[in-house]
Every structure is written in structure tokens, then in C-alpha cells.
Short mmCIF file of C-alpha atoms in Angstrom, two decimals:
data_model
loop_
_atom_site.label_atom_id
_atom_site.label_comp_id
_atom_site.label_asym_id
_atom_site.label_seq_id
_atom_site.Cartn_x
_atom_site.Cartn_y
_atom_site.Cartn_z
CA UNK A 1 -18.81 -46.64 7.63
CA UNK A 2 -22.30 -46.81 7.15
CA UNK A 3 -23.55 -46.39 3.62
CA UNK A 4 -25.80 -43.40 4.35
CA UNK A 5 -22.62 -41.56 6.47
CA UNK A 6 -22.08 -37.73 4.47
CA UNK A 7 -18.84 -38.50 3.06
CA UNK A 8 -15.40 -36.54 4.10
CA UNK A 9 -15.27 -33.40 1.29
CA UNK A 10 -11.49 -33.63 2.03
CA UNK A 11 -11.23 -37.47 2.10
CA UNK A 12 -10.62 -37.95 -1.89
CA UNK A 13 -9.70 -35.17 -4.22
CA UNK A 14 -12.96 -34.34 -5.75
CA UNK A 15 -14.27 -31.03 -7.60
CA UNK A 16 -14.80 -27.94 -5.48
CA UNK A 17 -18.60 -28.22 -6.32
CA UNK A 18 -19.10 -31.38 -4.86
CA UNK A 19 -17.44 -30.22 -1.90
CA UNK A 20 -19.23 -27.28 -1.50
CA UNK A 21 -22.53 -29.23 -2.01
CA UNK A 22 -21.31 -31.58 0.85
CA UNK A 23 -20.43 -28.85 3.49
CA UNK A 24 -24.07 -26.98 2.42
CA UNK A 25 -25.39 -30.45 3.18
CA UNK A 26 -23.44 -30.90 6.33
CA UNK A 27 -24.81 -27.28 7.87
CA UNK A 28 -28.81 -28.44 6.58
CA UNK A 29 -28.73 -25.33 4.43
CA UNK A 30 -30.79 -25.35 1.47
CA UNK A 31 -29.01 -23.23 -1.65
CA UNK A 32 -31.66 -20.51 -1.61
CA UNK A 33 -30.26 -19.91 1.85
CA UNK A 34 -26.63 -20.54 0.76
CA UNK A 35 -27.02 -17.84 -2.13
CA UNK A 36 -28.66 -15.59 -0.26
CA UNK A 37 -25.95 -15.63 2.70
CA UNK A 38 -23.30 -15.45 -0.07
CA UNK A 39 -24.40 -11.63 -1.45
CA UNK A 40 -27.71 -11.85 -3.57
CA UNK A 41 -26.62 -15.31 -5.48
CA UNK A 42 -29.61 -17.34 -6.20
CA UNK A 43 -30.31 -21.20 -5.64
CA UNK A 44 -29.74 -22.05 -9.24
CA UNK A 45 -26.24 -20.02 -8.87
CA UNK A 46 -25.57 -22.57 -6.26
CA UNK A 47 -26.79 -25.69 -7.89
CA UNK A 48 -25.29 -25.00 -10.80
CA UNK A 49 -21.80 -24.40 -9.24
CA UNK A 50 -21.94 -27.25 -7.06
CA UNK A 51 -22.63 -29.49 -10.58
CA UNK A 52 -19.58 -27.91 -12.39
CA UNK A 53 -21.77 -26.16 -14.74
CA UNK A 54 -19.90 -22.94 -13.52
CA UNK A 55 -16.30 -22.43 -12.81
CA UNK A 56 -15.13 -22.34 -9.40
CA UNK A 57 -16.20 -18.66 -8.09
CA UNK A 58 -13.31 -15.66 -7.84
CA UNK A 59 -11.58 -15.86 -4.77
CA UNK A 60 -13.29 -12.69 -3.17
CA UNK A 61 -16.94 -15.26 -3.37
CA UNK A 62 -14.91 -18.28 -2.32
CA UNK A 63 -13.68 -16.41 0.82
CA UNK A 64 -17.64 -15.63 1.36
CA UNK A 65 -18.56 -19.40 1.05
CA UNK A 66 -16.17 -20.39 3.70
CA UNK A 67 -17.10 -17.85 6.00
CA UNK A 68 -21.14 -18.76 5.80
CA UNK A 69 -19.87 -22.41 5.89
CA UNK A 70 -17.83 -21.32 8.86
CA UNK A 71 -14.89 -23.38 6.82
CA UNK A 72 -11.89 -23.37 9.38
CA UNK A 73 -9.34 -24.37 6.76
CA UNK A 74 -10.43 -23.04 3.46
CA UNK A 75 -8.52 -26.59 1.83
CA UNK A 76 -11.60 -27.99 3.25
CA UNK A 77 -13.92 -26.20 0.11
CA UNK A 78 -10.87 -25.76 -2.65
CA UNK A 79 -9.27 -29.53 -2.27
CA UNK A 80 -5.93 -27.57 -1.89
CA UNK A 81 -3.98 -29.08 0.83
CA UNK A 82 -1.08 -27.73 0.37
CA UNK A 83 -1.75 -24.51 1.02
CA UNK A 84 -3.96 -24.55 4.24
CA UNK A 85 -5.20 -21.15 5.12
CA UNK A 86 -6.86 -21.04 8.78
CA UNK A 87 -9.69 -17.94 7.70
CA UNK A 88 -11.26 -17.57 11.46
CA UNK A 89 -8.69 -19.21 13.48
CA UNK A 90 -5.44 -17.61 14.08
CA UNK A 91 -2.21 -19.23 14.59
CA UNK A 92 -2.24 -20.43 18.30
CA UNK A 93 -0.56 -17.80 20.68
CA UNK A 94 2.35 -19.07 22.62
CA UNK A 95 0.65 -18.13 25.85
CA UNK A 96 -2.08 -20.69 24.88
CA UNK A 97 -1.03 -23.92 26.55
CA UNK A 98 -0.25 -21.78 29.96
CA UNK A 99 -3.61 -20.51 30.28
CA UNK A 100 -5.51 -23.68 28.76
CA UNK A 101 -4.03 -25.21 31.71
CA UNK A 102 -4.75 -22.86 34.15
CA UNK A 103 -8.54 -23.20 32.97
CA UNK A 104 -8.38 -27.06 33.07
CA UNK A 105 -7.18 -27.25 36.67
CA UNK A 106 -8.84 -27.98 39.49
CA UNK A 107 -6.72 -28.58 42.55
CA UNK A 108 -8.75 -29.24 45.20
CA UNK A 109 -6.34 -29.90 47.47
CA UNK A 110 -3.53 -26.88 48.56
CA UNK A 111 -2.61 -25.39 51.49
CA UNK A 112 -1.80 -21.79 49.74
CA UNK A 113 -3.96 -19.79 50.70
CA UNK A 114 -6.10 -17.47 48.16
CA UNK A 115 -5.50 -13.82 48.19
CA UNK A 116 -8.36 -11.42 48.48
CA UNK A 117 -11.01 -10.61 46.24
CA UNK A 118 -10.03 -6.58 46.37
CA UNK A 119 -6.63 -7.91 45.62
CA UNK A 120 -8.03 -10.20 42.56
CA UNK A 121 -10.20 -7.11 41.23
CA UNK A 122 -7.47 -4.71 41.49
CA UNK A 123 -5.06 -6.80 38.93
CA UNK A 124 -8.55 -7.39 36.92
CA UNK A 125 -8.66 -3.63 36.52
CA UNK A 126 -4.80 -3.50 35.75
CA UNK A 127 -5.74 -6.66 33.26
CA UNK A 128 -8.51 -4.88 31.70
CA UNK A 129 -6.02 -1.54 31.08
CA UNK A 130 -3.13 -3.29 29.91
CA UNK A 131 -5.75 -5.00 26.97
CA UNK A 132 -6.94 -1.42 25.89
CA UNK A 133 -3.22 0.08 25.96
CA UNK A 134 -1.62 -3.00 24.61
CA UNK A 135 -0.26 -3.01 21.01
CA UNK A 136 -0.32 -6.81 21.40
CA UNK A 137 -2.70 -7.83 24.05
CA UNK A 138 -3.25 -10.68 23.82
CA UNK A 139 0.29 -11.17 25.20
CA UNK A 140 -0.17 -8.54 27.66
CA UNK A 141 -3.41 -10.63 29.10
CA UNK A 142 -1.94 -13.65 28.33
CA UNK A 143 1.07 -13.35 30.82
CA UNK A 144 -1.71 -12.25 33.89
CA UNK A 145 -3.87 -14.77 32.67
CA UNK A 146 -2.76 -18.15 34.14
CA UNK A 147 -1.99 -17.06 38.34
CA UNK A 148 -5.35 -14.69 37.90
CA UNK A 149 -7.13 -17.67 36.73
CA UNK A 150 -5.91 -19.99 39.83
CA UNK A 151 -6.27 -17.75 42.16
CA UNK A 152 -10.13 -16.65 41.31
CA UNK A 153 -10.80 -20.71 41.50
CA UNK A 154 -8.98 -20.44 45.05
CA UNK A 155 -11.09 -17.63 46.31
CA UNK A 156 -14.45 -19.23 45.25
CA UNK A 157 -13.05 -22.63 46.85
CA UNK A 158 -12.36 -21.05 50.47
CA UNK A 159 -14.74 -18.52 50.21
CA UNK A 160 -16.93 -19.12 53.53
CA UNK A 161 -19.86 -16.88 54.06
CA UNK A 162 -22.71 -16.32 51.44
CA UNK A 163 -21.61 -12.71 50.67
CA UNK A 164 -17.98 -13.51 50.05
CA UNK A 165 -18.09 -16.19 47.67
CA UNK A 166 -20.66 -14.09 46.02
CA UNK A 167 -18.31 -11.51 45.38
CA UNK A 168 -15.58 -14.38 44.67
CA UNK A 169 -17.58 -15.65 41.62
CA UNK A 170 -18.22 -12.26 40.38
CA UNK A 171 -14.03 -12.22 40.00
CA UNK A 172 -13.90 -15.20 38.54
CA UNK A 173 -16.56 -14.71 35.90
CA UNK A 174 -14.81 -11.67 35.20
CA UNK A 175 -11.14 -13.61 35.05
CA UNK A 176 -12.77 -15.69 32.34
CA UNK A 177 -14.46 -12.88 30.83
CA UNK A 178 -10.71 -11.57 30.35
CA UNK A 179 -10.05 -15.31 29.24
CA UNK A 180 -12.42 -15.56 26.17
CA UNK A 181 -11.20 -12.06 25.12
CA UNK A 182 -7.49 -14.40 24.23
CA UNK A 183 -8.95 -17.34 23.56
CA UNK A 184 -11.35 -16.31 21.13
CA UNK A 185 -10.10 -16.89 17.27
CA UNK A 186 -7.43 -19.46 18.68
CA UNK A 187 -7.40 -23.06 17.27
CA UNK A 188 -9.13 -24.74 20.27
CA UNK A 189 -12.90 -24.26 20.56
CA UNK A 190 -13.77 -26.67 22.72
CA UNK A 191 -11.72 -24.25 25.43
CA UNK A 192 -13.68 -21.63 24.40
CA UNK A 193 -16.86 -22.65 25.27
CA UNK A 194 -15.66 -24.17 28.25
CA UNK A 195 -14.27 -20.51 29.54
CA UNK A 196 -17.96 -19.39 28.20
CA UNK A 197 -19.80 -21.71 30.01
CA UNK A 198 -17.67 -21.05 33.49
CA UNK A 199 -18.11 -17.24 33.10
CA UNK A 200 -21.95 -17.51 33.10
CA UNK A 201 -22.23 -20.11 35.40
CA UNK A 202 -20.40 -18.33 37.64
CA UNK A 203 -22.17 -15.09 36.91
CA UNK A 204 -25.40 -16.62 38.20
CA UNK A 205 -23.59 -17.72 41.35
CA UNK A 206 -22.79 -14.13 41.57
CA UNK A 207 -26.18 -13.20 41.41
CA UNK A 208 -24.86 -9.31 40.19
CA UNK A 209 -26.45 -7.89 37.52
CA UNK A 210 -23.42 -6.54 35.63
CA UNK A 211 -21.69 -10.15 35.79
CA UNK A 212 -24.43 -11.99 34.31
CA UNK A 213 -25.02 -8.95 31.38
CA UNK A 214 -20.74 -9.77 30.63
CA UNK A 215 -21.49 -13.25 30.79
CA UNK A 216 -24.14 -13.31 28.69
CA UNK A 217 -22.70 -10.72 26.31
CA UNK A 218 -19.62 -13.31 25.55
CA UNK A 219 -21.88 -16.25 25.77
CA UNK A 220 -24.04 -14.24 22.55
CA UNK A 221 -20.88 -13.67 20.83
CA UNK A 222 -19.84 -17.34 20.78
CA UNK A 223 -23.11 -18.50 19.46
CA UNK A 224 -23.01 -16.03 16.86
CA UNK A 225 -19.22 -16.74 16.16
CA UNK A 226 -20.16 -19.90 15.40
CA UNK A 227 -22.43 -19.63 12.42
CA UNK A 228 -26.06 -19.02 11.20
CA UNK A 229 -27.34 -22.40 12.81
CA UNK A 230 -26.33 -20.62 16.13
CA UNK A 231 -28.48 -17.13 16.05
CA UNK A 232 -31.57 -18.33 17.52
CA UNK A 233 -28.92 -19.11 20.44
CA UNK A 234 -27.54 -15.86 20.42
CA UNK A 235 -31.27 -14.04 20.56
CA UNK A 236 -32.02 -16.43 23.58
CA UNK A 237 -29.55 -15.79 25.46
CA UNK A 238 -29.67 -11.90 24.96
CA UNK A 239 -33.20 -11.77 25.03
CA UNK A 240 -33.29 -13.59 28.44
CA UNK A 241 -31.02 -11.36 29.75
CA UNK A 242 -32.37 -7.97 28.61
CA UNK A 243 -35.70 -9.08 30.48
CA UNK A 244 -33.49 -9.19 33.29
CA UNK A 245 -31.71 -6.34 33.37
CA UNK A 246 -34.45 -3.76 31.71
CA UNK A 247 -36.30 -3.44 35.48
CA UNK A 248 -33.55 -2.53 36.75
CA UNK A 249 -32.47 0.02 34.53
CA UNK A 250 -34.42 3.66 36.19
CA UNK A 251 -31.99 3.37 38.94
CA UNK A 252 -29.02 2.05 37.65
CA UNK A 253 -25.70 2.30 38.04
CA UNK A 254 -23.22 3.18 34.47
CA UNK A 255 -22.13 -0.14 34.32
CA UNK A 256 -25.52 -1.89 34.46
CA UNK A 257 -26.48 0.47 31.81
CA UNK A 258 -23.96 0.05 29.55
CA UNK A 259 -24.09 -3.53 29.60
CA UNK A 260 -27.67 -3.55 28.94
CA UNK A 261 -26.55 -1.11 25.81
CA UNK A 262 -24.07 -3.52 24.79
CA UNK A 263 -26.23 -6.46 24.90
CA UNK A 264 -29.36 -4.30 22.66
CA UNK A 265 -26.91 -3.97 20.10
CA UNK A 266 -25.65 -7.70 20.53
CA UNK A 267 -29.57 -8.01 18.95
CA UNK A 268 -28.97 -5.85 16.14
CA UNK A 269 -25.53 -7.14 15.32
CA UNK A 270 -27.59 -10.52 14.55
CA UNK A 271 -30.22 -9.45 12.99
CA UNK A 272 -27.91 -7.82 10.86
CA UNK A 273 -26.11 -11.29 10.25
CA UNK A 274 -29.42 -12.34 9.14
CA UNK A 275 -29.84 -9.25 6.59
CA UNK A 276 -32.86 -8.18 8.39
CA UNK A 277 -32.30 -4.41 7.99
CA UNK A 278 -35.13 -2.70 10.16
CA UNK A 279 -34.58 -4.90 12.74
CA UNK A 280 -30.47 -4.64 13.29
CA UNK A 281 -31.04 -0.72 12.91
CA UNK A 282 -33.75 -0.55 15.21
CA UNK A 283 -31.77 -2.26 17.92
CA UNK A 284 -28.33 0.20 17.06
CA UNK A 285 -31.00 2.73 17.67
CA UNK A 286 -32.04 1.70 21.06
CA UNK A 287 -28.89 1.02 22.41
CA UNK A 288 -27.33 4.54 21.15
CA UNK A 289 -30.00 6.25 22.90
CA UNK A 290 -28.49 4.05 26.15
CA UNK A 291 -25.36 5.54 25.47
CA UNK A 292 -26.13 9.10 25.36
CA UNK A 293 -27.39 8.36 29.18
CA UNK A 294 -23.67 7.97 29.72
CA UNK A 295 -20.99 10.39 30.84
CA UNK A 296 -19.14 11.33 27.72
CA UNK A 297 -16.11 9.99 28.94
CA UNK A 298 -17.58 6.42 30.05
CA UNK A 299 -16.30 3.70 28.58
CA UNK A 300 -16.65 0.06 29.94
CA UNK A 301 -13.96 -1.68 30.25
CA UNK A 302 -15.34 -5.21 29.01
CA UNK A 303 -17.73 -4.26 26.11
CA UNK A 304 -16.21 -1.10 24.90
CA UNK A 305 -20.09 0.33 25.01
CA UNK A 306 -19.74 4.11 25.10
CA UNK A 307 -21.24 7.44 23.10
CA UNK A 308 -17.44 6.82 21.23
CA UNK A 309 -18.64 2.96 20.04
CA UNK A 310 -21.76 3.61 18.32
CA UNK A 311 -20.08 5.35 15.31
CA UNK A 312 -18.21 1.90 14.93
CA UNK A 313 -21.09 -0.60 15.60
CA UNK A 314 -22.87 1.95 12.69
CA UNK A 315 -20.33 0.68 10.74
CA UNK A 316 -20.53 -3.04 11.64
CA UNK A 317 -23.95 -3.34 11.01
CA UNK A 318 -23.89 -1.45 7.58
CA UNK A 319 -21.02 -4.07 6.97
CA UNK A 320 -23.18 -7.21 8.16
CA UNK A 321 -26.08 -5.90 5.77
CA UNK A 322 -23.66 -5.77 2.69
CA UNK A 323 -24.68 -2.07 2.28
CA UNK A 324 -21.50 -1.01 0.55
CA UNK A 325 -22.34 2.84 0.07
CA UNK A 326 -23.97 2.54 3.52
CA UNK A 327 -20.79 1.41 5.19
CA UNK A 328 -18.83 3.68 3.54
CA UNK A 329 -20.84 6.45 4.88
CA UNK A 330 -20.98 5.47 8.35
CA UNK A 331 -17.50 5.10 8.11
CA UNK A 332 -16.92 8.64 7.06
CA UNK A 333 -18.92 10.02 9.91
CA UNK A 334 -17.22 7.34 12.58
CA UNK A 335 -14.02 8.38 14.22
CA UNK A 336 -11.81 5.80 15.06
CA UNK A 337 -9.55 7.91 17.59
CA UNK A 338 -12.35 8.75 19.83
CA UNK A 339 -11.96 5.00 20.64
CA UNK A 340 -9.62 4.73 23.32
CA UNK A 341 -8.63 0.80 23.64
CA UNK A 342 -6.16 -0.13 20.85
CA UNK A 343 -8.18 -3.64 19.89
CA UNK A 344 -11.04 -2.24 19.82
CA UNK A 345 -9.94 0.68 17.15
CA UNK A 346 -8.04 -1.84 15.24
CA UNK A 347 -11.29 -3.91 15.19
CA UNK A 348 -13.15 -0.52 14.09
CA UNK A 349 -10.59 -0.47 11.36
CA UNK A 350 -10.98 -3.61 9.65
CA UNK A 351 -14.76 -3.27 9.94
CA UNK A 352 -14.33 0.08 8.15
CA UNK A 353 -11.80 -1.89 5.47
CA UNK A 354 -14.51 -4.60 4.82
CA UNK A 355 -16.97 -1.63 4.35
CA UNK A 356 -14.57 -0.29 1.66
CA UNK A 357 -14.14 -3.26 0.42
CA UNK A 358 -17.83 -3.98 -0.36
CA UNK A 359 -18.09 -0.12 -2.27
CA UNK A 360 -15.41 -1.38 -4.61
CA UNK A 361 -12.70 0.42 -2.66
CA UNK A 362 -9.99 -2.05 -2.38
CA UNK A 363 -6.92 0.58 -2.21
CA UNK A 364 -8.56 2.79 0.44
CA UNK A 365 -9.51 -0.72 2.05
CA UNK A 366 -5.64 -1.75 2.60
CA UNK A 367 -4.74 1.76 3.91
CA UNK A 368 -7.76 0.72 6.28
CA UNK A 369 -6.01 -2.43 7.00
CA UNK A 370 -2.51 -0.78 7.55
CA UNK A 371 -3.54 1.31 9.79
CA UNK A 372 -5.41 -1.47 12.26
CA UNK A 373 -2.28 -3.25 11.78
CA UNK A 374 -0.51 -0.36 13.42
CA UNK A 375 -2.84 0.53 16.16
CA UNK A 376 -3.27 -3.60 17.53
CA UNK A 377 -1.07 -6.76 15.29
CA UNK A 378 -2.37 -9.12 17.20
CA UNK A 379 -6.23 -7.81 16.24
CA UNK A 380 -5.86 -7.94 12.79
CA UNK A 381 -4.02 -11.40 13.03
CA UNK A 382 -6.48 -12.85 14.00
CA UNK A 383 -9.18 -11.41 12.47
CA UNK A 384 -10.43 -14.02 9.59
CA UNK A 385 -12.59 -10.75 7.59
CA UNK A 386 -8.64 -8.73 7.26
CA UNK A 387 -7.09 -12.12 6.14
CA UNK A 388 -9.99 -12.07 3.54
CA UNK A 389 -9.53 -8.93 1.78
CA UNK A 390 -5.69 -9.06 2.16
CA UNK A 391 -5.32 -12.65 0.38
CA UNK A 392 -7.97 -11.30 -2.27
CA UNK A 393 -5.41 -8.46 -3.43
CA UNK A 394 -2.88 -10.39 -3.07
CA UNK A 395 -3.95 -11.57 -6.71
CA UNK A 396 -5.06 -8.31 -7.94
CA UNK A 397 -4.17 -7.51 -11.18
CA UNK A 398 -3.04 -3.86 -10.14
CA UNK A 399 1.21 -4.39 -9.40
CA UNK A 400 1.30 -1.58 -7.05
CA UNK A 401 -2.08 -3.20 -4.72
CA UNK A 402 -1.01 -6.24 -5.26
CA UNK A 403 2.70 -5.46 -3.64
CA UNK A 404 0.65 -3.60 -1.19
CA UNK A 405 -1.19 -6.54 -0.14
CA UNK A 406 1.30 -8.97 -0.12
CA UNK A 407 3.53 -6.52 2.51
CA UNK A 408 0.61 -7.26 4.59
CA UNK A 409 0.00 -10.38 3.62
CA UNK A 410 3.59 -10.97 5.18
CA UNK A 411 2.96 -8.89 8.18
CA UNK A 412 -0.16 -11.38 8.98
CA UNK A 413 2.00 -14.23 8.64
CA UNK A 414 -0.31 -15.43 5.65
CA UNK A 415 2.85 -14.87 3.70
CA UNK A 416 6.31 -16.15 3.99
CA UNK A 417 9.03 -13.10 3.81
#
């Protein structure tokens, strides 16, 4: 190894300072930037943790650290390995190897023939239902998800005039769409970056509007998803793709619309990951006066973007900006059952927990929690923000939370029963 290689912070047990120093120095984060990312802390918080001047930080701040480190295994910060606890990466669903496969293959020779593309978009739409209706979708999609996937390759492979294999690549950017929605949070990133580079590339074969605003929606999320050193990504992409769409937009139809919506408040959900307050509100703003151009009872089917969804991305960017009594209030005016897919109101749920969480509320935060537990399991699973608050009561000093918690904690599988 070279003697100026960044040494492994898991390599050798060594003190949870020097390991935090390492993975700060591994992202090219300078502490001002760590501290600020962590809640208000300031760079000579930071140094003087990472020099063991300061004991290691309460779990709640430790849980922050990994998540601005984007820390996959949170043994990789405390030295722990034992007890490795996956923070944004759930467990792996069974269904995973089927459809990893399906995305992997490319069988260019067959003499099946493909079915057609009102066929393919007719189980899409059946796809897209079962998702919203599904306590556990990601088993619902996950069973469609392989013979979808093969035959959308198929239909773009024998597609032979212009038109159709226009309309073929639409369906499959769609079918991959559907195929980052499971993938997503699963321990295999590389996959998921393939299925988001398919879906856009695809999307621009399309050449339709509404594919390439899905496409690019996902493609923002992933960028995002994958830390700080990834936003100016995430704006690109959006940005790009809003200058598209935004001619387009005095005769369009709902869909085109509400992906444009969706992809505004993409913006302000970043900006808000940056704590840059006027500008993540400003965006929320734009895209809610999008929404109200909707029929009240649109909702689309990818995005969620609706008049229903604004209440809950009110809440998600009060959450992002650490505004505790913010969140809280935007959480009191939101209402989760006007949100008719069950992910998507579990999702609401935890954002609404975290928002409780930041005010101080931990109780009312695990009744939160329980009850996006109930509406989607496999949501809340894999959601690495839930596993956060749940693990963090799990050592309150309160019996009756702490019991609370741990039920949960057992429910998430974070726990053994």
C-alpha cells in the first residue's frame, strides 16, 4: 500500500475520533462543513471530538454523523463489529436476486416473441396499483418485476418502425422506473444506478416528455440519496429537465404537469438538504401552485405529486431544515389519509416522526412510527431515518418508551425477538 493511501477506519481497532476524522477526510469535507451538516455543531466541536478531547457523541448525534457520512454500516464510525447496523440499506428482499437478473440479461437471441406494448402498459398500470395498495410492495412489485422487465427489453429489441420502438422504450423506462422504486435502499448500489441509468437512457429514446421528467425525477433522487458531494448532480439533472419541460407546460397534459411539479420540488427538497431555507421553500411554493392546476382527485401514479402531497413534502422540507417547531406544525396541518398509496403515507409518517423527533417529541414520534409501520412494513424497514429514532429510544431512560421502542425495534428486524 502506498504510504500516502487514507488508511481503512475499520482495518485496526482505533478510537471513534480517528475514525470519524478519516471518513470526514475520505468525503473532502472540512469540519466547519461536518458541524454544520450535523445540527449547528461547530468546527472546533468536530476537531475536538475527532482528537478525543470529547467523549464519543450520544447516540441520537452519532446516528447524524453516519447519515452526513452516508456510513452504510454504522461499525464503520463506532469500531463495533459485532453489532453491524445497516442505517440506509435494508436487509436484501428475497425477490432481489430474481429481478437483479432480469436487469442483467440480455438475450439477444430467442425466438419468443414479445407481447405488445398495450399489453406491457396495461400490467405497468396493474404494477403501479398493486405498489399504492400493497401493505408490502415491494413484494407485490417484486413478483411482476422480473417477466415485465424481459419482456420490455423484448419489445424494444423487435420493435421495427420508428414510432413503435418509441413507444417500446417509453415501457421500458417505465418498467425500470417501477424497478428503482424496489431496488432503492437494498444492499446493491451498483444495480441501482444501473436501473437509473437504463430508465433515462431509455427515456431519451422515447423522446416523451413525461418519460424523461420520471427518468430524471429517479435519476435526482439517486444523486441526492447518495450524499452532499452528489447535489450539484441532483440540481443538474433537474434543472436540465425543467428547461425542458417548462415550454411545454400552457398546453399540457396532467401528467406532464405533474411531473414538472414533482421535479420543482425535487429542487427544494435539495436545497433543503443544504439548509438553504428561502430557496427549498420557494421551490415547495412553485410546485404547490402546479398542483392546484390539478384535478383534486389527480394523483400520479409514479411521483405521488398531487394537491394531497404537498402537505407531506411541507413536512419533509421543514424536516430537512431541522426546523423542529416548523415540522411539527406542518405536520399538524398535513393529513396523512388524504394520501392514497400506502408507501407513500407510511413515508409521510416517518417524515412526520423525524419532525417530532427534532421538537423533543420522542413518545408522539413512536406512535408516528407505529402507525407507518401499520399502513406499509416494508417502508419503514427500510427506511434508515425510522431505524434512527427507533434504535435511539431503544436506550431511553424512560421504561415504558424504551419497551415501546424496542417492540419496534423487533418489528424492524433491528431486534432479535
Amino acid at each position: 500500500m502506498p504510504t500516502d493511501a487514507t488508511p481503512d477506519p475499520y482495518a485496526n481497532p482505533i478510537a471513534f475520533g480517528q475514525r470519524l476524522k478519516i471518513l470526514r477526510t475520505r468525503k473532502g469535507m472540512t469540519r466547519a462543513q461536518l458541524g454544520g451538516l450535523v445540527g449547528d455543531k461547530t468546527a472546533s466541536w468536530v476537531r475536538a471530538v475527532e482528537e478525543g478531547r470529547l467523549q464519543t457523541p450520544k447516540l441520537q448525534t452519532v446516528l447524524r454523523l453516519a447519515e452526513v457520512l452516508r456510513v452504510r454500516d454504522l461499525a464503520e464510525l463506532t469500531g463495533n463489529q459485532s453489532v453491524p447496523v445497516a442505517l440506509f440499506t435494508g436487509p436484501g428482499h428475497p425477490r432481489l436476486r430474481a429481478v437483479k437478473d432480469a436487469i442483467d440479461a440480455f438475450p439477444f437471441t430467442t425466438a419468443r416473441e414479445a407481447p405488445p406494448i398495450a399489453h406491457i402498459q396495461a400490467r405497468l398500470a396493474s404494477a403501479w396499483t398493486a405498489r399504492h395498495s400493497a401493505k408490502n410492495h415491494r413484494e407485490a412489485i417484486g413478483a411482476l418485476l422480473p417477466d415485465l422487465i424481459r419482456d420490455a427489453q423484448l419489445a424494444v429489441r423487435q420493435a421495427d418502425r420508428a414510432a413503435e420502438r418509441r413507444s417500446a422504450q417509453a415501457a421500458l423506462s417505465e418498467v425500470y422506473s417501477l424497478s428503482q422504486f424496489f431496488v432503492a435502499y437494498q444492499p446493491d448500489a451498483p444495480l441501482l444506478w444501473r436501473v437509473a441509468d437504463r430508465g433515462m437512457i431509455a427515456a431519451q429514446e422515447s423522446e416523451d416528455p413525461h418519460t424523461i421528467g420520471v427518468a430524471a425525477w429517479l435519476t435526482a433522487q439517486a444523486h441526492r440519496d447518495s450524499g452532499p458531494d452528489h447535489y450539484d448532480a441532483a440540481d443538474a439533472v433537474v434543472e436540465d429537465v425543467l428547461r425542458f419541460l417548462t415550454p411545454l407546460l400552457p398546453n399540457a397534459s396532467d401528467e406532464v404537469l405533474a411531473i414538472t411539479g414533482a421535479l420543482t420540488f425535487e429542487a427544494g427538497y435539495t436545497a433543503a438538504r443544504r439548509r438553504e431555507t428561502g430557496t427549498a421553500w420557494r421551490h415547495w411554493d412553485k410546485a404547490r401552485t402546479m398542483a392546484k392546476r390539478l384535478p383534486d382527485d389527480y394523483y400520479h401514479p409514479v411521483t405521488s405529486f398531487s394537491q394531497a402531497i404537498m402537505g407531506a413534502h411541507a413536512v419533509t422540507v421543514a424536516v430537512e431544515l431541522h426546523a423542529g417547531g416548523e415540522s411539527v406544525r406542518q405536520a399538524t396541518a398535513s393529513d396523512a389519509t388524504a394520501i392514497p398509496s400506502r408507501p407513500r403515507r407510511a413515508r409521510h409518517r416517518i417524515e412526520k416522526a423525524r419532525g417530532y423527533q427534532l421538537d423533543g417529541q420522542p413518545d408522539v414520534a413512536l406512535d408516528t412510527l407505529a402507525r407507518a409501520h401499520e399502513a406499509a412494513p416494508e417502508t419503514i424497514k427500510y427506511n434508515g431515518y425510522a431505524k434512527a429514532i427507533v434504535l435511539e429510544e431503544t436506550e431511553s431512560k424512560i421504561p415504558d418508551r424504551r419497551r415501546r421502542a424496542s417492540e419496534l425495534a423487533v418489528k424492524l428486524g433491528l431486534l432479535a425477538a
